[in-house]
Amino acid sequence: MSTTEQQVIEQWATLVAQSEQHEAAMHALQQAADDFLTDYATQLANRHGVEVGQIYRNTTTGDFWLVRGFQAGVFYLDNDDPQSFLRVRVQVQKVKKWKPLRRFEQPLLQQFVDSETLPKVNPKLHRYEFTQQEMVL
Amino acid sequence: MISSTPQETIAQWRQWCTLALAHTRQAQECNQLAQAALQGYATVKGQAAGVVVGAVYGEDDRVFWQVTNLSAQIDSGEDGRQRIVVFVQLCAVDGQGRPIVPGVEVELLLDKWDSTRYRATDIVGDPIELIPF
């Protein structure tokens, strides 16, 4: 193996290692960003009285839904609009049986639906979602 | 308790995304530089062997071979040592330099290229005799 070949191999290996380090950092930052939004979504939902494990009744269909978790995402109205919104989604699972607990006698969902602000019931997607209305320029 | 506003949350999220994007670009740049290092080595080794992109060799009176690319990749041998393998890509062309079968190329190992006799072996081991054109 010539010195030149060895040098090129070492240079190549160094660059590949640097690339892998950058990719690892990129994945860690993306995960941190996702976790940050998820934490925020959970806190926001909890502030609205929605917690994992609760069961809600869709007052339109009569179905019962178990709250499984929360997701948040940043979205834009369109590509040309710089305004972005934070959307929080409540992940729910349809359940067949509902144990009537005192805390659900006045379903929070009904309160949401009756309010002028979101959340909106999205039966097509089988999930309830509400959107933080504040805009960020 | 929520300690930040939606605006602050989005700003923080954007900051992380921007940093992540910067790392993505740096990773791409490193990969490009790594590839360029190999490409440069392939070019130098090719020139040393008298093989340059654009050179044409005649196999017989009807088919000619034109060098279209030189490339290299790292190969780990059975002994664990790494070496650089240089490939020569050739395209069959007619007397006017037009590809006979567009898109079909032959890849040769440069270290099996005999610059004296212009004899080479393709990657599946079949001999190809190349005559300077």
PDB file of C-alpha atoms in Angstrom:
ATOM      1  CA  MET A   1       0.000   0.000   0.000  1.00  0.00           C
ATOM      2  CA  SER A   2       1.530   3.276  -1.033  1.00  0.00           C
ATOM      3  CA  THR A   3       1.725   6.258   1.278  1.00  0.00           C
ATOM      4  CA  THR A   4      -0.623   8.180  -0.976  1.00  0.00           C
ATOM      5  CA  GLU A   5      -3.252   5.465  -0.860  1.00  0.00           C
ATOM      6  CA  GLN A   6      -2.944   5.268   2.915  1.00  0.00           C
ATOM      7  CA  GLN A   7      -3.338   9.024   3.213  1.00  0.00           C
ATOM      8  CA  VAL A   8      -6.442   9.003   1.052  1.00  0.00           C
ATOM      9  CA  ILE A   9      -7.931   6.164   3.081  1.00  0.00           C
ATOM     10  CA  GLU A  10      -7.258   8.047   6.322  1.00  0.00           C
ATOM     11  CA  GLN A  11      -8.715  11.237   4.873  1.00  0.00           C
ATOM     12  CA  TRP A  12     -11.766   9.345   3.661  1.00  0.00           C
ATOM     13  CA  ALA A  13     -12.223   7.603   7.021  1.00  0.00           C
ATOM     14  CA  THR A  14     -11.964  10.911   8.887  1.00  0.00           C
ATOM     15  CA  LEU A  15     -14.579  12.534   6.673  1.00  0.00           C
ATOM     16  CA  VAL A  16     -16.927   9.568   6.951  1.00  0.00           C
ATOM     17  CA  ALA A  17     -16.561   9.616  10.739  1.00  0.00           C
ATOM     18  CA  GLN A  18     -17.313  13.343  10.791  1.00  0.00           C
ATOM     19  CA  SER A  19     -20.351  12.750   8.606  1.00  0.00           C
ATOM     20  CA  GLU A  20     -21.605  10.079  11.005  1.00  0.00           C
ATOM     21  CA  GLN A  21     -21.110  12.435  13.952  1.00  0.00           C
ATOM     22  CA  HIS A  22     -23.129  15.137  12.208  1.00  0.00           C
ATOM     23  CA  GLU A  23     -25.880  12.663  11.394  1.00  0.00           C
ATOM     24  CA  ALA A  24     -25.997  11.523  15.019  1.00  0.00           C
ATOM     25  CA  ALA A  25     -26.216  15.136  16.168  1.00  0.00           C
ATOM     26  CA  MET A  26     -28.941  15.786  13.622  1.00  0.00           C
ATOM     27  CA  HIS A  27     -31.009  12.844  14.874  1.00  0.00           C
ATOM     28  CA  ALA A  28     -30.512  13.911  18.506  1.00  0.00           C
ATOM     29  CA  LEU A  29     -31.652  17.452  17.743  1.00  0.00           C
ATOM     30  CA  GLN A  30     -34.675  16.255  15.810  1.00  0.00           C
ATOM     31  CA  GLN A  31     -35.595  13.953  18.678  1.00  0.00           C
ATOM     32  CA  ALA A  32     -35.137  16.791  21.170  1.00  0.00           C
ATOM     33  CA  ALA A  33     -37.347  19.037  19.045  1.00  0.00           C
ATOM     34  CA  ASP A  34     -40.035  16.359  18.786  1.00  0.00           C
ATOM     35  CA  ASP A  35     -39.886  15.623  22.510  1.00  0.00           C
ATOM     36  CA  PHE A  36     -40.120  19.321  23.291  1.00  0.00           C
ATOM     37  CA  LEU A  37     -43.281  19.673  21.238  1.00  0.00           C
ATOM     38  CA  THR A  38     -44.746  16.509  22.723  1.00  0.00           C
ATOM     39  CA  ASP A  39     -44.068  17.766  26.242  1.00  0.00           C
ATOM     40  CA  TYR A  40     -45.677  21.064  25.379  1.00  0.00           C
ATOM     41  CA  ALA A  41     -48.686  19.306  23.868  1.00  0.00           C
ATOM     42  CA  THR A  42     -49.094  17.181  26.986  1.00  0.00           C
ATOM     43  CA  GLN A  43     -48.906  20.183  29.287  1.00  0.00           C
ATOM     44  CA  LEU A  44     -51.319  22.140  27.123  1.00  0.00           C
ATOM     45  CA  ALA A  45     -53.813  19.284  27.007  1.00  0.00           C
ATOM     46  CA  ASN A  46     -53.496  18.734  30.752  1.00  0.00           C
ATOM     47  CA  ARG A  47     -54.187  22.413  31.292  1.00  0.00           C
ATOM     48  CA  HIS A  48     -57.400  21.909  29.351  1.00  0.00           C
ATOM     49  CA  GLY A  49     -58.237  18.999  31.625  1.00  0.00           C
ATOM     50  CA  VAL A  50     -57.436  16.268  29.117  1.00  0.00           C
ATOM     51  CA  GLU A  51     -55.188  13.524  30.454  1.00  0.00           C
ATOM     52  CA  VAL A  52     -54.014  10.154  29.255  1.00  0.00           C
ATOM     53  CA  GLY A  53     -56.358   7.413  30.424  1.00  0.00           C
ATOM     54  CA  GLN A  54     -59.519   9.470  30.388  1.00  0.00           C
ATOM     55  CA  ILE A  55     -62.543   8.323  28.451  1.00  0.00           C
ATOM     56  CA  TYR A  56     -64.739  10.724  26.548  1.00  0.00           C
ATOM     57  CA  ARG A  57     -68.050  10.291  24.830  1.00  0.00           C
ATOM     58  CA  ASN A  58     -68.639  11.683  21.382  1.00  0.00           C
ATOM     59  CA  THR A  59     -71.964  13.357  21.927  1.00  0.00           C
ATOM     60  CA  THR A  60     -72.799  13.131  18.226  1.00  0.00           C
ATOM     61  CA  THR A  61     -72.223   9.439  17.654  1.00  0.00           C
ATOM     62  CA  GLY A  62     -72.324   8.135  21.201  1.00  0.00           C
ATOM     63  CA  ASP A  63     -68.952   6.426  20.783  1.00  0.00           C
ATOM     64  CA  PHE A  64     -66.522   6.259  23.661  1.00  0.00           C
ATOM     65  CA  TRP A  65     -62.899   7.248  23.255  1.00  0.00           C
ATOM     66  CA  LEU A  66     -59.885   6.540  25.431  1.00  0.00           C
ATOM     67  CA  VAL A  67     -57.177   9.225  25.504  1.00  0.00           C
ATOM     68  CA  ARG A  68     -53.859   7.533  24.625  1.00  0.00           C
ATOM     69  CA  GLY A  69     -51.483  10.454  24.207  1.00  0.00           C
ATOM     70  CA  PHE A  70     -50.776  13.804  22.649  1.00  0.00           C
ATOM     71  CA  GLN A  71     -48.945  15.017  19.597  1.00  0.00           C
ATOM     72  CA  ALA A  72     -47.931  18.482  18.527  1.00  0.00           C
ATOM     73  CA  GLY A  73     -46.724  19.786  15.210  1.00  0.00           C
ATOM     74  CA  VAL A  74     -45.901  23.085  13.620  1.00  0.00           C
ATOM     75  CA  PHE A  75     -47.746  23.707  10.399  1.00  0.00           C
ATOM     76  CA  TYR A  76     -48.177  26.482   7.896  1.00  0.00           C
ATOM     77  CA  LEU A  77     -51.322  27.672   6.233  1.00  0.00           C
ATOM     78  CA  ASP A  78     -49.591  27.563   2.869  1.00  0.00           C
ATOM     79  CA  ASN A  79     -46.078  27.662   1.494  1.00  0.00           C
ATOM     80  CA  ASP A  80     -46.166  31.388   0.838  1.00  0.00           C
ATOM     81  CA  ASP A  81     -47.490  32.323   4.252  1.00  0.00           C
ATOM     82  CA  PRO A  82     -44.795  32.787   6.913  1.00  0.00           C
ATOM     83  CA  GLN A  83     -47.309  32.392   9.722  1.00  0.00           C
ATOM     84  CA  SER A  84     -47.069  29.126  11.558  1.00  0.00           C
ATOM     85  CA  PHE A  85     -49.340  27.466  14.059  1.00  0.00           C
ATOM     86  CA  LEU A  86     -48.894  24.956  16.784  1.00  0.00           C
ATOM     87  CA  ARG A  87     -51.378  22.145  16.440  1.00  0.00           C
ATOM     88  CA  VAL A  88     -51.995  19.788  19.296  1.00  0.00           C
ATOM     89  CA  ARG A  89     -53.672  16.500  18.585  1.00  0.00           C
ATOM     90  CA  VAL A  90     -55.224  14.242  21.155  1.00  0.00           C
ATOM     91  CA  GLN A  91     -54.637  10.618  20.274  1.00  0.00           C
ATOM     92  CA  VAL A  92     -57.701   8.579  21.119  1.00  0.00           C
ATOM     93  CA  GLN A  93     -58.729   4.973  20.798  1.00  0.00           C
ATOM     94  CA  LYS A  94     -62.318   3.876  20.337  1.00  0.00           C
ATOM     95  CA  VAL A  95     -63.472   1.697  23.198  1.00  0.00           C
ATOM     96  CA  LYS A  96     -66.574  -0.459  23.359  1.00  0.00           C
ATOM     97  CA  LYS A  97     -67.300  -0.418  27.018  1.00  0.00           C
ATOM     98  CA  TRP A  98     -67.452   2.556  29.264  1.00  0.00           C
ATOM     99  CA  LYS A  99     -67.428   2.432  32.998  1.00  0.00           C
ATOM    100  CA  PRO A 100     -69.516   5.364  34.188  1.00  0.00           C
ATOM    101  CA  LEU A 101     -67.260   7.252  36.525  1.00  0.00           C
ATOM    102  CA  ARG A 102     -68.282  10.349  38.365  1.00  0.00           C
ATOM    103  CA  ARG A 103     -65.624  12.473  36.732  1.00  0.00           C
ATOM    104  CA  PHE A 104     -67.112  11.831  33.291  1.00  0.00           C
ATOM    105  CA  GLU A 105     -70.660  12.718  34.132  1.00  0.00           C
ATOM    106  CA  GLN A 106     -70.092  16.013  32.435  1.00  0.00           C
ATOM    107  CA  PRO A 107     -67.811  15.096  29.563  1.00  0.00           C
ATOM    108  CA  LEU A 108     -65.098  17.627  28.948  1.00  0.00           C
ATOM    109  CA  LEU A 109     -65.490  17.019  25.239  1.00  0.00           C
ATOM    110  CA  GLN A 110     -68.958  18.456  25.401  1.00  0.00           C
ATOM    111  CA  GLN A 111     -67.494  21.552  26.970  1.00  0.00           C
ATOM    112  CA  PHE A 112     -65.002  21.808  24.146  1.00  0.00           C
ATOM    113  CA  VAL A 113     -67.595  21.373  21.451  1.00  0.00           C
ATOM    114  CA  ASP A 114     -69.845  23.944  22.991  1.00  0.00           C
ATOM    115  CA  SER A 115     -67.102  26.501  23.252  1.00  0.00           C
ATOM    116  CA  GLU A 116     -66.485  28.979  20.490  1.00  0.00           C
ATOM    117  CA  THR A 117     -62.858  28.023  20.262  1.00  0.00           C
ATOM    118  CA  LEU A 118     -61.400  24.745  19.185  1.00  0.00           C
ATOM    119  CA  PRO A 119     -61.077  21.756  19.717  1.00  0.00           C
ATOM    120  CA  LYS A 120     -63.041  20.522  16.774  1.00  0.00           C
ATOM    121  CA  VAL A 121     -64.400  17.066  16.399  1.00  0.00           C
ATOM    122  CA  ASN A 122     -62.974  15.457  13.306  1.00  0.00           C
ATOM    123  CA  PRO A 123     -64.988  12.247  12.904  1.00  0.00           C
ATOM    124  CA  LYS A 124     -63.448  11.490   9.535  1.00  0.00           C
ATOM    125  CA  LEU A 125     -60.029  11.153  11.087  1.00  0.00           C
ATOM    126  CA  HIS A 126     -61.439   9.548  14.210  1.00  0.00           C
ATOM    127  CA  ARG A 127     -59.663  11.926  16.452  1.00  0.00           C
ATOM    128  CA  TYR A 128     -60.310  15.144  18.227  1.00  0.00           C
ATOM    129  CA  GLU A 129     -58.012  18.013  17.712  1.00  0.00           C
ATOM    130  CA  PHE A 130     -57.698  21.515  18.866  1.00  0.00           C
ATOM    131  CA  THR A 131     -55.425  24.178  17.543  1.00  0.00           C
ATOM    132  CA  GLN A 132     -53.599  26.811  19.412  1.00  0.00           C
ATOM    133  CA  GLN A 133     -54.792  29.976  17.771  1.00  0.00           C
ATOM    134  CA  GLU A 134     -51.829  32.204  18.399  1.00  0.00           C
ATOM    135  CA  MET A 135     -49.856  32.958  15.288  1.00  0.00           C
ATOM    136  CA  VAL A 136     -46.139  33.405  15.089  1.00  0.00           C
ATOM    137  CA  LEU A 137     -44.728  35.690  12.459  1.00  0.00           C
TER     138      LEU A 137
ATOM    139  CA  MET B   1     -47.512  24.223  34.322  1.00  0.00           C
ATOM    140  CA  ILE B   2     -46.755  25.493  30.856  1.00  0.00           C
ATOM    141  CA  SER B   3     -43.670  27.604  31.130  1.00  0.00           C
ATOM    142  CA  SER B   4     -43.598  28.971  27.601  1.00  0.00           C
ATOM    143  CA  THR B   5     -45.980  30.455  25.104  1.00  0.00           C
ATOM    144  CA  PRO B   6     -46.783  28.842  21.763  1.00  0.00           C
ATOM    145  CA  GLN B   7     -44.617  31.473  20.116  1.00  0.00           C
ATOM    146  CA  GLU B   8     -41.684  30.606  22.352  1.00  0.00           C
ATOM    147  CA  THR B   9     -42.305  26.913  21.821  1.00  0.00           C
ATOM    148  CA  ILE B  10     -42.287  27.254  18.060  1.00  0.00           C
ATOM    149  CA  ALA B  11     -39.201  29.461  18.217  1.00  0.00           C
ATOM    150  CA  GLN B  12     -37.363  26.872  20.302  1.00  0.00           C
ATOM    151  CA  TRP B  13     -38.513  24.084  18.001  1.00  0.00           C
ATOM    152  CA  ARG B  14     -37.347  26.056  14.976  1.00  0.00           C
ATOM    153  CA  GLN B  15     -33.980  26.653  16.589  1.00  0.00           C
ATOM    154  CA  TRP B  16     -33.461  22.916  17.064  1.00  0.00           C
ATOM    155  CA  CYS B  17     -34.670  22.205  13.546  1.00  0.00           C
ATOM    156  CA  THR B  18     -32.287  24.793  12.145  1.00  0.00           C
ATOM    157  CA  LEU B  19     -29.399  23.236  14.035  1.00  0.00           C
ATOM    158  CA  ALA B  20     -30.452  19.784  12.852  1.00  0.00           C
ATOM    159  CA  LEU B  21     -30.556  21.042   9.281  1.00  0.00           C
ATOM    160  CA  ALA B  22     -27.081  22.528   9.670  1.00  0.00           C
ATOM    161  CA  HIS B  23     -25.764  19.147  10.817  1.00  0.00           C
ATOM    162  CA  THR B  24     -27.505  17.484   7.878  1.00  0.00           C
ATOM    163  CA  ARG B  25     -25.746  19.826   5.478  1.00  0.00           C
ATOM    164  CA  GLN B  26     -22.414  19.318   7.198  1.00  0.00           C
ATOM    165  CA  ALA B  27     -22.884  15.567   6.955  1.00  0.00           C
ATOM    166  CA  GLN B  28     -23.624  15.907   3.254  1.00  0.00           C
ATOM    167  CA  GLU B  29     -20.553  18.107   2.822  1.00  0.00           C
ATOM    168  CA  CYS B  30     -18.354  15.550   4.575  1.00  0.00           C
ATOM    169  CA  ASN B  31     -19.731  12.792   2.376  1.00  0.00           C
ATOM    170  CA  GLN B  32     -19.081  14.872  -0.729  1.00  0.00           C
ATOM    171  CA  LEU B  33     -15.522  15.611   0.395  1.00  0.00           C
ATOM    172  CA  ALA B  34     -14.949  11.921   1.155  1.00  0.00           C
ATOM    173  CA  GLN B  35     -16.221  11.012  -2.293  1.00  0.00           C
ATOM    174  CA  ALA B  36     -14.116  13.756  -3.855  1.00  0.00           C
ATOM    175  CA  ALA B  37     -11.018  12.375  -2.142  1.00  0.00           C
ATOM    176  CA  LEU B  38     -11.661   8.980  -3.694  1.00  0.00           C
ATOM    177  CA  GLN B  39     -12.486  10.526  -7.041  1.00  0.00           C
ATOM    178  CA  GLY B  40      -9.244  12.504  -7.017  1.00  0.00           C
ATOM    179  CA  TYR B  41      -7.310   9.370  -6.206  1.00  0.00           C
ATOM    180  CA  ALA B  42      -9.011   7.535  -9.060  1.00  0.00           C
ATOM    181  CA  THR B  43      -8.138  10.322 -11.480  1.00  0.00           C
ATOM    182  CA  VAL B  44      -4.484  10.389 -10.435  1.00  0.00           C
ATOM    183  CA  LYS B  45      -4.143   6.629 -10.582  1.00  0.00           C
ATOM    184  CA  GLY B  46      -5.892   6.567 -13.924  1.00  0.00           C
ATOM    185  CA  GLN B  47      -3.582   9.189 -15.360  1.00  0.00           C
ATOM    186  CA  ALA B  48      -0.573   7.267 -14.060  1.00  0.00           C
ATOM    187  CA  ALA B  49      -1.856   4.235 -15.934  1.00  0.00           C
ATOM    188  CA  GLY B  50      -2.555   6.296 -19.042  1.00  0.00           C
ATOM    189  CA  VAL B  51      -6.298   6.090 -18.633  1.00  0.00           C
ATOM    190  CA  VAL B  52      -8.170   9.352 -18.873  1.00  0.00           C
ATOM    191  CA  VAL B  53     -11.829  10.150 -19.393  1.00  0.00           C
ATOM    192  CA  GLY B  54     -12.551  10.553 -23.090  1.00  0.00           C
ATOM    193  CA  ALA B  55      -9.807   8.219 -24.331  1.00  0.00           C
ATOM    194  CA  VAL B  56     -10.959   5.780 -26.988  1.00  0.00           C
ATOM    195  CA  TYR B  57      -9.681   2.276 -27.549  1.00  0.00           C
ATOM    196  CA  GLY B  58     -10.509  -0.006 -30.433  1.00  0.00           C
ATOM    197  CA  GLU B  59     -11.415  -3.605 -29.760  1.00  0.00           C
ATOM    198  CA  ASP B  60     -11.799  -4.484 -33.408  1.00  0.00           C
ATOM    199  CA  ASP B  61     -12.650  -2.635 -36.588  1.00  0.00           C
ATOM    200  CA  ARG B  62     -16.276  -2.116 -35.614  1.00  0.00           C
ATOM    201  CA  VAL B  63     -16.366  -1.519 -31.884  1.00  0.00           C
ATOM    202  CA  PHE B  64     -14.483   1.084 -29.920  1.00  0.00           C
ATOM    203  CA  TRP B  65     -14.392   1.668 -26.199  1.00  0.00           C
ATOM    204  CA  GLN B  66     -14.412   5.125 -24.691  1.00  0.00           C
ATOM    205  CA  VAL B  67     -13.488   5.853 -21.097  1.00  0.00           C
ATOM    206  CA  THR B  68     -16.491   7.584 -19.531  1.00  0.00           C
ATOM    207  CA  ASN B  69     -15.548   7.663 -15.881  1.00  0.00           C
ATOM    208  CA  LEU B  70     -12.986   6.766 -13.272  1.00  0.00           C
ATOM    209  CA  SER B  71     -14.184   5.976  -9.800  1.00  0.00           C
ATOM    210  CA  ALA B  72     -12.891   4.465  -6.598  1.00  0.00           C
ATOM    211  CA  GLN B  73     -14.179   2.833  -3.486  1.00  0.00           C
ATOM    212  CA  ILE B  74     -12.745   1.502  -0.263  1.00  0.00           C
ATOM    213  CA  ASP B  75     -12.432  -2.243  -0.109  1.00  0.00           C
ATOM    214  CA  SER B  76     -11.677  -4.249   3.011  1.00  0.00           C
ATOM    215  CA  GLY B  77      -9.664  -7.309   2.210  1.00  0.00           C
ATOM    216  CA  GLU B  78      -9.786 -10.631   3.996  1.00  0.00           C
ATOM    217  CA  ASP B  79      -6.763  -9.578   5.992  1.00  0.00           C
ATOM    218  CA  GLY B  80      -8.746  -6.650   7.374  1.00  0.00           C
ATOM    219  CA  ARG B  81      -6.640  -4.057   5.639  1.00  0.00           C
ATOM    220  CA  GLN B  82      -8.341  -1.428   3.606  1.00  0.00           C
ATOM    221  CA  ARG B  83      -7.345  -0.586   0.088  1.00  0.00           C
ATOM    222  CA  ILE B  84      -8.695   1.579  -2.670  1.00  0.00           C
ATOM    223  CA  VAL B  85     -10.109  -0.113  -5.717  1.00  0.00           C
ATOM    224  CA  VAL B  86     -10.249   2.028  -8.831  1.00  0.00           C
ATOM    225  CA  PHE B  87     -12.782   1.312 -11.528  1.00  0.00           C
ATOM    226  CA  VAL B  88     -12.690   2.337 -15.151  1.00  0.00           C
ATOM    227  CA  GLN B  89     -16.006   2.663 -16.889  1.00  0.00           C
ATOM    228  CA  LEU B  90     -16.072   2.155 -20.613  1.00  0.00           C
ATOM    229  CA  CYS B  91     -18.811   2.671 -23.136  1.00  0.00           C
ATOM    230  CA  ALA B  92     -18.945   0.862 -26.465  1.00  0.00           C
ATOM    231  CA  VAL B  93     -19.005   3.435 -29.265  1.00  0.00           C
ATOM    232  CA  ASP B  94     -18.972   3.351 -33.050  1.00  0.00           C
ATOM    233  CA  GLY B  95     -16.431   4.984 -35.314  1.00  0.00           C
ATOM    234  CA  GLN B  96     -18.039   8.382 -34.772  1.00  0.00           C
ATOM    235  CA  GLY B  97     -17.949   8.109 -31.001  1.00  0.00           C
ATOM    236  CA  ARG B  98     -21.660   7.406 -30.647  1.00  0.00           C
ATOM    237  CA  PRO B  99     -22.695   4.864 -28.030  1.00  0.00           C
ATOM    238  CA  ILE B 100     -23.638   1.589 -29.680  1.00  0.00           C
ATOM    239  CA  VAL B 101     -25.911   0.624 -26.830  1.00  0.00           C
ATOM    240  CA  PRO B 102     -26.644   3.799 -24.863  1.00  0.00           C
ATOM    241  CA  GLY B 103     -26.506   3.381 -21.132  1.00  0.00           C
ATOM    242  CA  VAL B 104     -24.565   0.141 -21.225  1.00  0.00           C
ATOM    243  CA  GLU B 105     -21.063   0.403 -19.887  1.00  0.00           C
ATOM    244  CA  VAL B 106     -18.295  -1.967 -18.948  1.00  0.00           C
ATOM    245  CA  GLU B 107     -16.531  -1.555 -15.658  1.00  0.00           C
ATOM    246  CA  LEU B 108     -12.928  -2.608 -15.296  1.00  0.00           C
ATOM    247  CA  LEU B 109     -10.540  -2.795 -12.399  1.00  0.00           C
ATOM    248  CA  LEU B 110      -7.714  -0.381 -12.962  1.00  0.00           C
ATOM    249  CA  ASP B 111      -5.159  -2.510 -11.163  1.00  0.00           C
ATOM    250  CA  LYS B 112      -5.845  -5.251 -13.699  1.00  0.00           C
ATOM    251  CA  TRP B 113      -5.321  -2.807 -16.516  1.00  0.00           C
ATOM    252  CA  ASP B 114      -2.186  -3.629 -18.471  1.00  0.00           C
ATOM    253  CA  SER B 115      -1.109  -0.323 -19.934  1.00  0.00           C
ATOM    254  CA  THR B 116       1.461  -2.025 -22.146  1.00  0.00           C
ATOM    255  CA  ARG B 117      -0.887  -4.364 -23.882  1.00  0.00           C
ATOM    256  CA  TYR B 118      -4.100  -2.528 -22.989  1.00  0.00           C
ATOM    257  CA  ARG B 119      -5.520  -5.756 -21.833  1.00  0.00           C
ATOM    258  CA  ALA B 120      -7.998  -5.741 -19.031  1.00  0.00           C
ATOM    259  CA  THR B 121     -10.367  -7.985 -17.176  1.00  0.00           C
ATOM    260  CA  ASP B 122     -13.877  -6.892 -16.475  1.00  0.00           C
ATOM    261  CA  ILE B 123     -15.449  -7.206 -13.079  1.00  0.00           C
ATOM    262  CA  VAL B 124     -16.750 -10.706 -13.757  1.00  0.00           C
ATOM    263  CA  GLY B 125     -13.322 -11.875 -14.861  1.00  0.00           C
ATOM    264  CA  ASP B 126     -13.837 -11.978 -18.611  1.00  0.00           C
ATOM    265  CA  PRO B 127     -10.853 -10.660 -20.530  1.00  0.00           C
ATOM    266  CA  ILE B 128     -11.271  -7.619 -22.721  1.00  0.00           C
ATOM    267  CA  GLU B 129      -8.507  -6.696 -25.073  1.00  0.00           C
ATOM    268  CA  LEU B 130      -8.187  -3.005 -25.763  1.00  0.00           C
ATOM    269  CA  ILE B 131      -6.013  -1.560 -28.473  1.00  0.00           C
ATOM    270  CA  PRO B 132      -4.931   2.106 -28.453  1.00  0.00           C
ATOM    271  CA  PHE B 133      -6.995   4.070 -30.929  1.00  0.00           C
TER     272      PHE B 133
END
